[in-house]
Short mmCIF file of the C-alpha atoms (twelve columns), coordinates in Angstrom:
data_MODEL
# 
_entry.id   MODEL 
# 
loop_
_atom_site.group_PDB 
_atom_site.id 
_atom_site.type_symbol 
_atom_site.label_atom_id 
_atom_site.label_alt_id 
_atom_site.label_comp_id 
_atom_site.label_asym_id 
_atom_site.label_seq_id 
_atom_site.Cartn_x 
_atom_site.Cartn_y 
_atom_site.Cartn_z 
_atom_site.pdbx_PDB_model_num 
ATOM 1   C CA . MET A 1   0.067   0.055  -0.046  1 
ATOM 2   C CA . SER A 2   3.013   2.160  0.728   1 
ATOM 3   C CA . THR A 3   3.245   2.232  -3.257  1 
ATOM 4   C CA . HIS A 4   0.587   4.780  -3.248  1 
ATOM 5   C CA . LEU A 5   2.811   7.685  -1.739  1 
ATOM 6   C CA . TYR A 6   5.272   9.445  -2.887  1 
ATOM 7   C CA . ARG A 7   7.126   12.342 -1.905  1 
ATOM 8   C CA . ARG A 8   7.225   15.879 -3.169  1 
ATOM 9   C CA . GLN A 9   10.307  18.142 -3.310  1 
ATOM 10  C CA . GLY A 10  9.583   20.134 0.126   1 
ATOM 11  C CA . GLY A 11  9.232   16.954 1.852   1 
ATOM 12  C CA . THR A 12  5.381   16.675 2.132   1 
ATOM 13  C CA . TYR A 13  3.902   13.403 1.114   1 
ATOM 14  C CA . TYR A 14  0.920   12.920 -1.521  1 
ATOM 15  C CA . PHE A 15  -1.452  9.819  -1.921  1 
ATOM 16  C CA . ARG A 16  -1.076  9.145  -5.536  1 
ATOM 17  C CA . ARG A 17  -3.598  6.289  -7.342  1 
ATOM 18  C CA . ALA A 18  -4.387  5.982  -10.765 1 
ATOM 19  C CA . ILE A 19  -7.340  5.988  -12.309 1 
ATOM 20  C CA . PRO A 20  -8.845  3.058  -14.207 1 
ATOM 21  C CA . THR A 21  -8.343  3.527  -17.946 1 
ATOM 22  C CA . ASN A 22  -12.011 3.332  -18.657 1 
ATOM 23  C CA . LEU A 23  -13.075 5.778  -16.888 1 
ATOM 24  C CA . ARG A 24  -10.522 8.883  -17.593 1 
ATOM 25  C CA . ASP A 25  -12.248 10.522 -19.794 1 
ATOM 26  C CA . ARG A 26  -14.839 10.963 -17.210 1 
ATOM 27  C CA . PHE A 27  -12.240 12.727 -14.779 1 
ATOM 28  C CA . GLY A 28  -11.103 15.063 -17.806 1 
ATOM 29  C CA . GLY A 29  -8.893  12.817 -18.647 1 
ATOM 30  C CA . ARG A 30  -6.543  12.450 -16.030 1 
ATOM 31  C CA . ARG A 31  -4.631  9.330  -15.574 1 
ATOM 32  C CA . GLU A 32  -4.223  9.516  -11.839 1 
ATOM 33  C CA . TRP A 33  -5.510  11.106 -8.701  1 
ATOM 34  C CA . ILE A 34  -3.029  12.750 -6.234  1 
ATOM 35  C CA . ALA A 35  -3.736  14.546 -2.923  1 
ATOM 36  C CA . SER A 36  -1.618  15.994 -0.173  1 
ATOM 37  C CA . LEU A 37  -1.284  14.182 2.907   1 
ATOM 38  C CA . ARG A 38  -0.249  17.378 4.482   1 
ATOM 39  C CA . THR A 39  2.663   15.548 6.573   1 
ATOM 40  C CA . LYS A 40  6.373   15.136 6.325   1 
ATOM 41  C CA . ASP A 41  6.281   12.321 8.471   1 
ATOM 42  C CA . ARG A 42  6.597   8.891  6.971   1 
ATOM 43  C CA . VAL A 43  4.787   7.118  10.033  1 
ATOM 44  C CA . GLU A 44  2.039   9.826  9.704   1 
ATOM 45  C CA . ALA A 45  1.249   9.343  6.100   1 
ATOM 46  C CA . LYS A 46  1.374   5.373  6.478   1 
ATOM 47  C CA . ARG A 47  -1.006  5.859  9.015   1 
ATOM 48  C CA . LEU A 48  -3.321  8.064  6.916   1 
ATOM 49  C CA . LEU A 49  -3.183  6.148  3.633   1 
ATOM 50  C CA . PRO A 50  -5.963  3.379  4.086   1 
ATOM 51  C CA . ALA A 51  -8.503  5.585  4.660   1 
ATOM 52  C CA . LEU A 52  -7.413  7.446  1.479   1 
ATOM 53  C CA . VAL A 53  -7.412  3.861  -0.369  1 
ATOM 54  C CA . GLN A 54  -11.097 3.041  0.850   1 
ATOM 55  C CA . ALA A 55  -12.408 6.393  -0.047  1 
ATOM 56  C CA . PHE A 56  -10.644 6.747  -3.496  1 
ATOM 57  C CA . ASP A 57  -11.953 2.946  -4.240  1 
ATOM 58  C CA . ALA A 58  -16.044 3.606  -3.277  1 
ATOM 59  C CA . ALA A 59  -15.539 6.847  -4.979  1 
ATOM 60  C CA . ILE A 60  -14.272 4.837  -8.189  1 
ATOM 61  C CA . ASN A 61  -16.905 1.823  -7.488  1 
ATOM 62  C CA . ASP A 62  -19.428 5.343  -7.328  1 
ATOM 63  C CA . VAL A 63  -18.617 6.709  -10.531 1 
ATOM 64  C CA . GLN A 64  -18.599 3.189  -12.737 1 
ATOM 65  C CA . SER A 65  -22.145 2.266  -10.950 1 
ATOM 66  C CA . SER A 66  -23.758 5.507  -12.571 1 
ATOM 67  C CA . SER A 67  -24.709 6.853  -15.481 1 
ATOM 68  C CA . PRO A 68  -22.641 9.123  -17.476 1 
ATOM 69  C CA . ALA A 69  -25.630 10.673 -19.105 1 
ATOM 70  C CA . SER A 70  -26.889 11.727 -15.397 1 
ATOM 71  C CA . TYR A 71  -24.038 14.331 -15.472 1 
ATOM 72  C CA . GLY A 72  -24.203 17.438 -16.805 1 
ATOM 73  C CA . PRO A 73  -20.988 18.859 -19.151 1 
ATOM 74  C CA . GLU A 74  -20.427 21.590 -16.566 1 
ATOM 75  C CA . GLN A 75  -20.011 18.947 -13.410 1 
ATOM 76  C CA . ASN A 76  -16.541 17.461 -12.567 1 
ATOM 77  C CA . GLU A 77  -16.632 14.142 -11.418 1 
ATOM 78  C CA . VAL A 78  -13.137 14.817 -9.654  1 
ATOM 79  C CA . SER A 79  -14.756 17.592 -7.342  1 
ATOM 80  C CA . ARG A 80  -18.340 15.646 -7.257  1 
ATOM 81  C CA . VAL A 81  -17.004 12.435 -6.165  1 
ATOM 82  C CA . ILE A 82  -13.148 12.108 -5.116  1 
ATOM 83  C CA . ARG A 83  -12.504 15.316 -3.381  1 
ATOM 84  C CA . LYS A 84  -15.386 14.784 -0.689  1 
ATOM 85  C CA . PRO A 85  -14.014 11.577 0.779   1 
ATOM 86  C CA . LEU A 86  -10.312 12.526 -0.017  1 
ATOM 87  C CA . GLY A 87  -10.662 15.891 1.761   1 
ATOM 88  C CA . ALA A 88  -8.484  16.747 4.752   1 
ATOM 89  C CA . PRO A 89  -7.233  13.572 6.685   1 
ATOM 90  C CA . GLN A 90  -9.415  12.774 9.813   1 
ATOM 91  C CA . ARG A 91  -7.770  11.838 12.903  1 
ATOM 92  C CA . PRO A 92  -9.011  8.992  14.777  1 
ATOM 93  C CA . SER A 93  -11.682 8.917  17.549  1 
ATOM 94  C CA . VAL A 94  -10.209 9.929  20.837  1 
ATOM 95  C CA . ALA A 95  -13.005 8.340  23.523  1 
ATOM 96  C CA . LEU A 96  -13.348 11.117 26.310  1 
ATOM 97  C CA . LEU A 97  -14.210 8.996  28.998  1 
ATOM 98  C CA . ALA A 98  -11.680 6.343  28.466  1 
ATOM 99  C CA . THR A 99  -9.280  8.928  28.326  1 
ATOM 100 C CA . PHE A 100 -10.748 10.118 31.879  1 
ATOM 101 C CA . GLU A 101 -10.538 6.986  33.605  1 
ATOM 102 C CA . ALA A 102 -6.413  6.439  31.821  1 
ATOM 103 C CA . TYR A 103 -5.710  9.947  33.252  1 
ATOM 104 C CA . ALA A 104 -7.530  9.295  36.687  1 
ATOM 105 C CA . VAL A 105 -5.356  6.124  37.409  1 
ATOM 106 C CA . GLU A 106 -2.166  7.497  35.967  1 
ATOM 107 C CA . GLN A 107 -2.667  11.203 38.110  1 
ATOM 108 C CA . GLY A 108 -4.040  9.035  41.354  1 
ATOM 109 C CA . LEU A 109 -7.397  10.802 41.799  1 
ATOM 110 C CA . LYS A 110 -9.366  10.122 45.193  1 
ATOM 111 C CA . PRO A 111 -12.520 7.884  44.270  1 
ATOM 112 C CA . ALA A 112 -14.460 10.276 44.729  1 
ATOM 113 C CA . THR A 113 -12.687 13.125 42.733  1 
ATOM 114 C CA . ALA A 114 -12.818 10.665 39.756  1 
ATOM 115 C CA . ALA A 115 -16.491 10.263 40.432  1 
ATOM 116 C CA . GLU A 116 -17.614 13.472 40.117  1 
ATOM 117 C CA . TRP A 117 -15.531 14.934 37.583  1 
ATOM 118 C CA . ARG A 118 -16.975 11.632 35.752  1 
ATOM 119 C CA . SER A 119 -20.287 12.429 36.231  1 
ATOM 120 C CA . MET A 120 -19.317 16.055 34.967  1 
ATOM 121 C CA . LEU A 121 -18.072 14.888 31.518  1 
ATOM 122 C CA . LYS A 122 -21.025 12.574 31.288  1 
ATOM 123 C CA . THR A 123 -22.843 16.147 30.759  1 
ATOM 124 C CA . LEU A 124 -20.551 17.069 27.905  1 
ATOM 125 C CA . VAL A 125 -21.078 13.975 26.065  1 
ATOM 126 C CA . ALA A 126 -25.089 13.989 26.613  1 
ATOM 127 C CA . PHE A 127 -24.857 17.612 25.370  1 
ATOM 128 C CA . VAL A 128 -23.044 17.161 22.324  1 
ATOM 129 C CA . GLY A 129 -24.320 14.087 21.377  1 
ATOM 130 C CA . HIS A 130 -20.998 12.018 21.246  1 
ATOM 131 C CA . GLU A 131 -17.895 11.330 23.181  1 
ATOM 132 C CA . ASP A 132 -14.901 11.954 20.481  1 
ATOM 133 C CA . ALA A 133 -12.745 14.239 22.373  1 
ATOM 134 C CA . ALA A 134 -10.824 14.677 18.519  1 
ATOM 135 C CA . ARG A 135 -14.355 16.052 17.235  1 
ATOM 136 C CA . LEU A 136 -15.112 18.322 20.087  1 
ATOM 137 C CA . THR A 137 -14.612 22.108 19.090  1 
ATOM 138 C CA . THR A 138 -14.575 25.787 21.051  1 
ATOM 139 C CA . LYS A 139 -17.797 26.457 20.084  1 
ATOM 140 C CA . ASP A 140 -18.889 22.897 21.885  1 
ATOM 141 C CA . ILE A 141 -17.365 24.236 25.223  1 
ATOM 142 C CA . ASP A 142 -18.564 27.333 25.101  1 
ATOM 143 C CA . GLY A 143 -22.105 26.217 24.322  1 
ATOM 144 C CA . TRP A 144 -21.527 23.230 26.991  1 
ATOM 145 C CA . ARG A 145 -20.964 26.107 29.303  1 
ATOM 146 C CA . ASP A 146 -23.357 28.672 28.801  1 
ATOM 147 C CA . HIS A 147 -25.879 25.170 28.949  1 
ATOM 148 C CA . LEU A 148 -24.396 24.479 32.450  1 
ATOM 149 C CA . LEU A 149 -24.928 28.101 33.719  1 
ATOM 150 C CA . SER A 150 -28.269 28.518 32.007  1 
ATOM 151 C CA . THR A 151 -30.055 24.939 33.273  1 
ATOM 152 C CA . PRO A 152 -30.849 23.764 36.389  1 
ATOM 153 C CA . GLY A 153 -28.500 20.576 37.896  1 
ATOM 154 C CA . ARG A 154 -30.383 17.352 39.285  1 
ATOM 155 C CA . ARG A 155 -31.517 19.018 42.857  1 
ATOM 156 C CA . GLY A 156 -33.199 21.836 40.803  1 
ATOM 157 C CA . LYS A 157 -30.428 24.023 41.653  1 
ATOM 158 C CA . PHE A 158 -28.738 26.568 39.177  1 
ATOM 159 C CA . ARG A 159 -24.802 26.123 38.890  1 
ATOM 160 C CA . THR A 160 -22.919 29.089 40.340  1 
ATOM 161 C CA . PRO A 161 -19.990 30.557 37.618  1 
ATOM 162 C CA . GLY A 162 -17.324 29.285 40.531  1 
ATOM 163 C CA . THR A 163 -19.011 25.791 40.234  1 
ATOM 164 C CA . VAL A 164 -18.468 25.847 36.165  1 
ATOM 165 C CA . LYS A 165 -15.261 27.396 36.003  1 
ATOM 166 C CA . ASP A 166 -13.484 25.360 39.114  1 
ATOM 167 C CA . LYS A 167 -15.204 21.802 38.650  1 
ATOM 168 C CA . TYR A 168 -16.688 21.381 35.367  1 
ATOM 169 C CA . LEU A 169 -14.546 23.410 32.968  1 
ATOM 170 C CA . CYS A 170 -11.321 21.975 35.174  1 
ATOM 171 C CA . ALA A 171 -12.222 18.362 34.873  1 
ATOM 172 C CA . LEU A 172 -12.544 19.076 30.784  1 
ATOM 173 C CA . ARG A 173 -8.995  20.703 30.875  1 
ATOM 174 C CA . ALA A 174 -7.491  18.427 33.030  1 
ATOM 175 C CA . THR A 175 -8.310  15.179 30.817  1 
ATOM 176 C CA . LEU A 176 -7.507  16.923 27.661  1 
ATOM 177 C CA . SER A 177 -4.248  17.995 28.524  1 
ATOM 178 C CA . TRP A 178 -3.262  14.590 29.458  1 
ATOM 179 C CA . ALA A 179 -4.403  13.398 25.592  1 
ATOM 180 C CA . VAL A 180 -2.244  16.130 24.569  1 
ATOM 181 C CA . GLU A 181 0.539   15.082 26.559  1 
ATOM 182 C CA . LYS A 182 -0.014  11.621 25.452  1 
ATOM 183 C CA . ARG A 183 -0.307  12.840 21.771  1 
ATOM 184 C CA . LYS A 184 -3.842  11.548 21.292  1 
ATOM 185 C CA . LEU A 185 -5.298  15.286 20.431  1 
ATOM 186 C CA . PRO A 186 -3.062  18.147 18.657  1 
ATOM 187 C CA . GLY A 187 -4.232  20.604 21.579  1 
ATOM 188 C CA . ASN A 188 -6.583  21.211 24.021  1 
ATOM 189 C CA . VAL A 189 -9.683  23.333 22.637  1 
ATOM 190 C CA . ALA A 190 -10.873 24.100 26.317  1 
ATOM 191 C CA . THR A 191 -7.698  26.389 27.152  1 
ATOM 192 C CA . SER A 192 -9.590  29.512 25.895  1 
ATOM 193 C CA . VAL A 193 -13.130 28.825 27.145  1 
ATOM 194 C CA . LYS A 194 -13.636 31.215 29.830  1 
ATOM 195 C CA . VAL A 195 -16.219 31.767 32.861  1 
ATOM 196 C CA . ARG A 196 -16.552 35.147 34.300  1 
ATOM 197 C CA . THR A 197 -17.604 34.823 37.930  1 
ATOM 198 C CA . PRO A 198 -18.808 38.020 39.063  1 
ATOM 199 C CA . THR A 199 -17.589 40.013 42.161  1 
ATOM 200 C CA . ARG A 200 -19.917 39.620 45.390  1 
ATOM 201 C CA . PRO A 201 -21.049 43.055 46.815  1 
ATOM 202 C CA . LYS A 202 -18.982 43.762 49.702  1 
ATOM 203 C CA . LEU A 203 -21.657 44.213 52.856  1 
ATOM 204 C CA . ARG A 204 -19.659 44.885 55.801  1 
ATOM 205 C CA . GLU A 205 -16.192 44.745 56.993  1 
ATOM 206 C CA . ARG A 206 -14.852 41.543 57.771  1 
ATOM 207 C CA . ASP A 207 -14.059 42.663 61.039  1 
ATOM 208 C CA . PHE A 208 -16.024 43.432 64.222  1 
ATOM 209 C CA . THR A 209 -16.734 47.318 64.515  1 
ATOM 210 C CA . THR A 210 -15.776 49.116 67.785  1 
ATOM 211 C CA . SER A 211 -19.387 48.828 68.988  1 
ATOM 212 C CA . GLU A 212 -19.990 44.975 68.012  1 
ATOM 213 C CA . ALA A 213 -16.692 44.447 69.830  1 
ATOM 214 C CA . SER A 214 -17.782 46.623 72.816  1 
ATOM 215 C CA . ALA A 215 -20.758 44.359 73.158  1 
ATOM 216 C CA . VAL A 216 -19.418 41.028 72.958  1 
ATOM 217 C CA . LEU A 217 -16.496 41.720 76.032  1 
ATOM 218 C CA . ASN A 218 -19.241 43.577 78.351  1 
ATOM 219 C CA . ALA A 219 -20.900 40.118 77.922  1 
ATOM 220 C CA . THR A 220 -17.809 38.439 79.487  1 
ATOM 221 C CA . PHE A 221 -18.768 40.076 82.590  1 
ATOM 222 C CA . ILE A 222 -22.471 38.604 82.947  1 
ATOM 223 C CA . ASP A 223 -22.464 36.415 86.133  1 
ATOM 224 C CA . TYR A 224 -24.318 33.462 84.421  1 
ATOM 225 C CA . ARG A 225 -25.323 31.401 87.327  1 
ATOM 226 C CA . GLU A 226 -27.132 28.414 85.382  1 
ATOM 227 C CA . CYS A 227 -22.856 27.336 83.855  1 
ATOM 228 C CA . SER A 228 -20.696 25.648 85.666  1 
ATOM 229 C CA . ASP A 229 -17.559 26.896 86.732  1 
ATOM 230 C CA . TYR A 230 -15.764 25.537 83.310  1 
ATOM 231 C CA . ASP A 231 -17.899 26.977 81.468  1 
ATOM 232 C CA . LYS A 232 -18.101 30.385 83.038  1 
ATOM 233 C CA . ARG A 233 -14.901 30.391 82.932  1 
ATOM 234 C CA . ALA A 234 -14.518 30.034 78.861  1 
ATOM 235 C CA . ARG A 235 -17.116 32.585 78.222  1 
ATOM 236 C CA . ARG A 236 -15.157 35.011 80.349  1 
ATOM 237 C CA . TRP A 237 -11.671 34.851 78.509  1 
ATOM 238 C CA . ILE A 238 -12.312 32.971 75.246  1 
ATOM 239 C CA . PRO A 239 -13.798 36.560 73.748  1 
ATOM 240 C CA . TRP A 240 -10.707 38.190 74.938  1 
ATOM 241 C CA . LEU A 241 -8.604  35.679 73.736  1 
ATOM 242 C CA . CYS A 242 -9.770  35.919 70.054  1 
# 
């Protein structure tokens, strides 16, 4: 099968396949079909090759089984049939949940954390309708984030921006980053997804006011007759020590 590979000047590998003689007139007289594999790595090129061979064979069979009269002179067989299946090479699928399980084991996540993150990633799978991490886009993650913020959870409560940011997106980013490290994915599409957490209004100062502190300390002089001597001493001195 490697005979279908060839390298042009510059080092990029191409897929090349001869068009059957009896079909060349339907391909504008072309003798062979050539498509760039967009890689200079021979191992990667050989990995991509089987899918392209299969797509080419399917396209040729499609042309052979169709009637020449069914296509007008302005239609090009190459663009109509071949280019679609022989488009940009597709990366193999990467199962998101299986990737998470491998990451959780290697990272040594606690069982409770792993269970929580697993359930969060399942909400992403349900939202996008598949679990192929290689097909995820930043737009998918943006939509998932908005969905999490706008719909209530299982208990009927809305998730806070902090929860979505520090739990849901954190679980996804960590999983995809691990997949990138293991050369399973070319990049982490969740990196640029942000969640704005509004600043909570400041209702009061953290410390007691002078009048509040005075009220607390003055209460230590009250004689609580119903308390034991131990409790009386605790009530008397603990506020002063704090």
